[in-house]
CSV table of C-alpha atoms and ligand atoms in Angstrom, one decimal:
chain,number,residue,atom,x,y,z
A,15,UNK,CA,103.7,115.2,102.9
A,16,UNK,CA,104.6,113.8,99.6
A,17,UNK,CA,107.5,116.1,99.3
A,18,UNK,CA,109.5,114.4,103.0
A,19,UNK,CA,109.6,110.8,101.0
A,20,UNK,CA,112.6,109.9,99.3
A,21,UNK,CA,110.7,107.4,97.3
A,22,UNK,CA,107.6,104.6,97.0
A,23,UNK,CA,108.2,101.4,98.1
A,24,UNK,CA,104.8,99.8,97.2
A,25,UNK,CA,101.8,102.0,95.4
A,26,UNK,CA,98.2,101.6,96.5
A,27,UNK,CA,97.2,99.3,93.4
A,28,UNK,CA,99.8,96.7,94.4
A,29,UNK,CA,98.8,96.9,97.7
A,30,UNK,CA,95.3,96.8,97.0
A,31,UNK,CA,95.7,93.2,94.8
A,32,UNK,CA,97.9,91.4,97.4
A,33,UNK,CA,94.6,92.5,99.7
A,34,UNK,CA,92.5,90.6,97.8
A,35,UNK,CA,94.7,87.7,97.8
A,36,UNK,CA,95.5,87.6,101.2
A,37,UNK,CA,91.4,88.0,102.1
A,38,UNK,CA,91.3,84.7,100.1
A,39,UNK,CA,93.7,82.9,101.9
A,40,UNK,CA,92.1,83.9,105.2
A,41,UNK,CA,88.5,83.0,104.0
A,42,UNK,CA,90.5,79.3,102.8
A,43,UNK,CA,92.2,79.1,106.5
A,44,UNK,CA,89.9,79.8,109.1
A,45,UNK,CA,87.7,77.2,110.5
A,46,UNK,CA,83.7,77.6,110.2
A,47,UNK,CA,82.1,80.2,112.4
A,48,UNK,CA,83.0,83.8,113.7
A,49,UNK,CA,86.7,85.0,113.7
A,50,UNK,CA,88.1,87.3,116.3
A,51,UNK,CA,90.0,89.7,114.8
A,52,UNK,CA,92.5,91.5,117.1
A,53,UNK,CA,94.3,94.7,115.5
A,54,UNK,CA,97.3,96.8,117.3
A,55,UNK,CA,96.7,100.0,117.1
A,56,UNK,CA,97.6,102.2,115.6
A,57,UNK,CA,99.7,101.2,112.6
A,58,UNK,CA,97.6,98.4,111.8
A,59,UNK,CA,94.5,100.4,111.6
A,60,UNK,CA,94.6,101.3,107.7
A,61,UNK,CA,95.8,97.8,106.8
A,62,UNK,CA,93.2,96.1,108.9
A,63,UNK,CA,90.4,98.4,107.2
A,64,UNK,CA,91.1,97.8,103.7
A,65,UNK,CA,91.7,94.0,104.5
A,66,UNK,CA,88.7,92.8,106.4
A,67,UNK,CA,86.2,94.4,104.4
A,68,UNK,CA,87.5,91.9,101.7
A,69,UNK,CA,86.8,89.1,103.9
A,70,UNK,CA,83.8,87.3,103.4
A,71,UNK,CA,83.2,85.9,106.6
A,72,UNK,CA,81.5,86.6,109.9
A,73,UNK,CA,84.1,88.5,111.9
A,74,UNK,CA,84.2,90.4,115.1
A,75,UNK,CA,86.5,93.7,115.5
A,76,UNK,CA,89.1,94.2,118.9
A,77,UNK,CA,91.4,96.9,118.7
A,78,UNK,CA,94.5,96.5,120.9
A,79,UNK,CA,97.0,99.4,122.3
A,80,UNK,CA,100.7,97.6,123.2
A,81,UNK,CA,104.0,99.4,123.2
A,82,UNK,CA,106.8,98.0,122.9
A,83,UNK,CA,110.0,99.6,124.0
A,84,UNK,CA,113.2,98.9,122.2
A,85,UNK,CA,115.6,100.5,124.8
A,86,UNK,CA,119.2,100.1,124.5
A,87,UNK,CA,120.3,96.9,123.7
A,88,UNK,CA,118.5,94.4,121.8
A,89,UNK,CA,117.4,91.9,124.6
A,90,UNK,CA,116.4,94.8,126.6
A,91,UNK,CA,112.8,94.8,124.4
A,92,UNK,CA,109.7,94.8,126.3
A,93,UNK,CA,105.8,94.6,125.7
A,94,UNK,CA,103.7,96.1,127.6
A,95,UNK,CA,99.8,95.8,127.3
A,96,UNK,CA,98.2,99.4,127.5
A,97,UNK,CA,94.5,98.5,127.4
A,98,UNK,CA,92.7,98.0,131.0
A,99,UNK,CA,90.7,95.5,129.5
A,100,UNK,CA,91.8,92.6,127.5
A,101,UNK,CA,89.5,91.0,124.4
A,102,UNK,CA,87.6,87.9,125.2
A,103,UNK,CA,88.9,85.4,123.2
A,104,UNK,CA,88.6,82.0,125.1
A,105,UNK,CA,87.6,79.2,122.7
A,106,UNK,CA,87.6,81.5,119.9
A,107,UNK,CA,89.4,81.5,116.8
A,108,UNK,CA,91.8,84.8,116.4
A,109,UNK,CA,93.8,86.9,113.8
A,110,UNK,CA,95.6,89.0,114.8
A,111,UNK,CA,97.1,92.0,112.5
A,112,UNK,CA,99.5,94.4,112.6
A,113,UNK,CA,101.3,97.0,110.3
A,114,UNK,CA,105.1,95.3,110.2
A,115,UNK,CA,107.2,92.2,111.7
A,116,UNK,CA,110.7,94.0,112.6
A,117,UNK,CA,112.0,92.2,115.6
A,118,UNK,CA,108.8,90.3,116.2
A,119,UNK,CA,109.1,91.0,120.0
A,120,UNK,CA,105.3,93.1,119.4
A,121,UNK,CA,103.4,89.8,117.8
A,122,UNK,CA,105.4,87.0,119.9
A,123,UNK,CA,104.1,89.0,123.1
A,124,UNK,CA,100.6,89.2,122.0
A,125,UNK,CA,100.1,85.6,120.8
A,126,UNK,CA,101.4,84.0,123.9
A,127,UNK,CA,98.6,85.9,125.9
A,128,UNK,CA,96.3,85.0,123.4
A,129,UNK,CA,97.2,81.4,124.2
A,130,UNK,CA,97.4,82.3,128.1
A,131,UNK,CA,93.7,84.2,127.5
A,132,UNK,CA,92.3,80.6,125.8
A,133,UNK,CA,92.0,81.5,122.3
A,134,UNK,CA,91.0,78.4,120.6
A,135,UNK,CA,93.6,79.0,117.4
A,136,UNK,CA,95.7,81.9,116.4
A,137,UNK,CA,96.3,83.4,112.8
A,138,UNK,CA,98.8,86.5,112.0
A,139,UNK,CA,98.8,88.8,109.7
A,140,UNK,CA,101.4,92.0,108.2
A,141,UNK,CA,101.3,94.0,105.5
A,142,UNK,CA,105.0,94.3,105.9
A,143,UNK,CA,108.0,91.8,107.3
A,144,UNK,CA,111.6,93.3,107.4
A,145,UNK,CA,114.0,90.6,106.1
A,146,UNK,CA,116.2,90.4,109.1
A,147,UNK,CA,116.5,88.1,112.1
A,148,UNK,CA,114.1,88.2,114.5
A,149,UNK,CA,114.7,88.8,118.6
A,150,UNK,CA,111.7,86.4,119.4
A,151,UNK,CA,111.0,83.2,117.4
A,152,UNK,CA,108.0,84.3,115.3
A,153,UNK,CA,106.9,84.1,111.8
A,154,UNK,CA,103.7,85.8,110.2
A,155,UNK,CA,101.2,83.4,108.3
A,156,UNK,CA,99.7,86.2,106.0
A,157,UNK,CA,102.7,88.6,105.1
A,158,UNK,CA,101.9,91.3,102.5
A,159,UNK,CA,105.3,92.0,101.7
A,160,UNK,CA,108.6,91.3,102.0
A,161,UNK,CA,110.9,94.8,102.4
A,162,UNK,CA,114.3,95.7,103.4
A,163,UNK,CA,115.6,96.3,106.8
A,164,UNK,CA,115.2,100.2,106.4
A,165,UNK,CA,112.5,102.7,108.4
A,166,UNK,CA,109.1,103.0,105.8
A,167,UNK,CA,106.0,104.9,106.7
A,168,UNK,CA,102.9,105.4,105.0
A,169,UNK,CA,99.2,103.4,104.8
A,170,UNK,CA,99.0,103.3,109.1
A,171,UNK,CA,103.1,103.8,109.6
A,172,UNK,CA,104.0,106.8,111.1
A,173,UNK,CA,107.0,108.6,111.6
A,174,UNK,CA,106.6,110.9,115.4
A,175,UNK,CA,102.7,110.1,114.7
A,176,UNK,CA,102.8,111.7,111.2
A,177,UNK,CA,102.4,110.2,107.6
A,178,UNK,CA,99.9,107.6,108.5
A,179,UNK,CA,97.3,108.7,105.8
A,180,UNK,CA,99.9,108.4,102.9
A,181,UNK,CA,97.8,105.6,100.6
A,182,UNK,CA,101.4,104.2,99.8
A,183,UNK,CA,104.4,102.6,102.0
A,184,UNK,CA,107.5,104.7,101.7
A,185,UNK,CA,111.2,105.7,102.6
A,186,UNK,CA,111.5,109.5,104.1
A,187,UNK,CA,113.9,111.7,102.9
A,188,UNK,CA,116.7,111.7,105.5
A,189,UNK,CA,115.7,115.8,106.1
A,190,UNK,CA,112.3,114.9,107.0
A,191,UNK,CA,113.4,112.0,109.6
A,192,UNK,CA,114.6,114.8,112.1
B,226,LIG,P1,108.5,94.5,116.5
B,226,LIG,O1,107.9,94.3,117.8
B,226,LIG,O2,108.3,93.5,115.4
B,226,LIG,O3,110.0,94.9,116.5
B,226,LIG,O4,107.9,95.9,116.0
B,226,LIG,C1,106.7,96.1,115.5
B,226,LIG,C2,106.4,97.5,115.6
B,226,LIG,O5,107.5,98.4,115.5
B,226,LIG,C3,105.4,97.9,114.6
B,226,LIG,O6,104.1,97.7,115.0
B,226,LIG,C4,105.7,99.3,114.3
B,226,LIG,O7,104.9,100.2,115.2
B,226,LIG,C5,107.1,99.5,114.6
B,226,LIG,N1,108.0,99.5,113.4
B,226,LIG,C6,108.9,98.6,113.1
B,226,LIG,N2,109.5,98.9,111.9
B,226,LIG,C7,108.9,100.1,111.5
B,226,LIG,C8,109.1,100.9,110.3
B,226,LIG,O8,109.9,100.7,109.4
B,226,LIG,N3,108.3,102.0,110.3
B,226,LIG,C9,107.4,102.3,111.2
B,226,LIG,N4,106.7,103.5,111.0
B,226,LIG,N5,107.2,101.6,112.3
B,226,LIG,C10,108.0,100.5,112.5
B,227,LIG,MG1,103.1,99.7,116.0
């Protein structure tokens, strides 16, 4: 696996202190009481892990399956909700992670059914956000980091469901991206 990336964007020890930090501003944010927190599966599922279990407060777990379809042209982008049932999160405060913002058509979609579903307040949370313009109007409130508009895999990013495990974000070697 090691041998298909072109080069490491951000190593596990940086990524592991901007955890800690961002687990601090979480714990600074949310009001008192239990959070909901929603993560998309599946690229969020590493990042989610190695975040929550920083987070000193009561917390319950909902995984979430979306897909969004970027077909053709841009405004052509569409969410669908996978899942047959939806968390229950009326009244309830919710954060809601997932791996990267790219055109933020994934996160816009799910917080407006989180507001249609009741939630009380929602929080969300990358580990990555492209610098690029956005399709939908939607800004992160815990972002990792900041990266490039270019195709990264690595610590829950996959590339045709592979390199998930990596413990580091990367760029794949143009050979490897076939
Ligand atoms: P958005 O809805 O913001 O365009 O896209 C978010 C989803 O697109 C992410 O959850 C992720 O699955 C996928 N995605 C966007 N950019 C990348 C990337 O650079 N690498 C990988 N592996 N997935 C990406
Ligand atoms: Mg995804």
């Amino acid at each position: 696996m090691r041998n298909d990336i072109e080069r490491v964007l951000i190593d596990e020890a940086v990524i592991e202190k901007r955890l800690d930090s961002m687990a601090l501003e979480i714990e600074r944010d949310f009001p008192e009481g239990t959070l909901v927190v929603i993560i998309l599966l599946k690229g969020a599922l590493v990042f989610a892990a190695d975040l929550l279990r920083r987070v000193q407060r009561p917390l319950e777990i909902e995984c979430l399956n979306v897909a969004s379809y970027h077909g053709g042209t841009e405004s052509s982008g569409r969410v669908d909700f996978l899942d047959r049932n939806f968390p229950e999160v009326k009244g309830r405060h919710v954060l809601l992670l997932d791996d990267i913002l790219d055109t933020g058509r994934t996160l816009h979609a799910v917080t407006v059914r989180l507001k249609e579903e009741g939630a009380a307040g929602v929080h969300t949370g990358v580990l990555l956000a492209k610098d690029k313009e956005r399709a939908e109007e939607v800004d992160a409130d815990y972002i990792g980091f900041e990266i490039g508009d270019e195709f990264v895999v690595g610590y829950g990013l996959d590339y045709k469901g592979m390199y998930r495990n990596l413990p580091y974000v990367g760029v794949l070697k143009s050979e490897a991206a076939i």
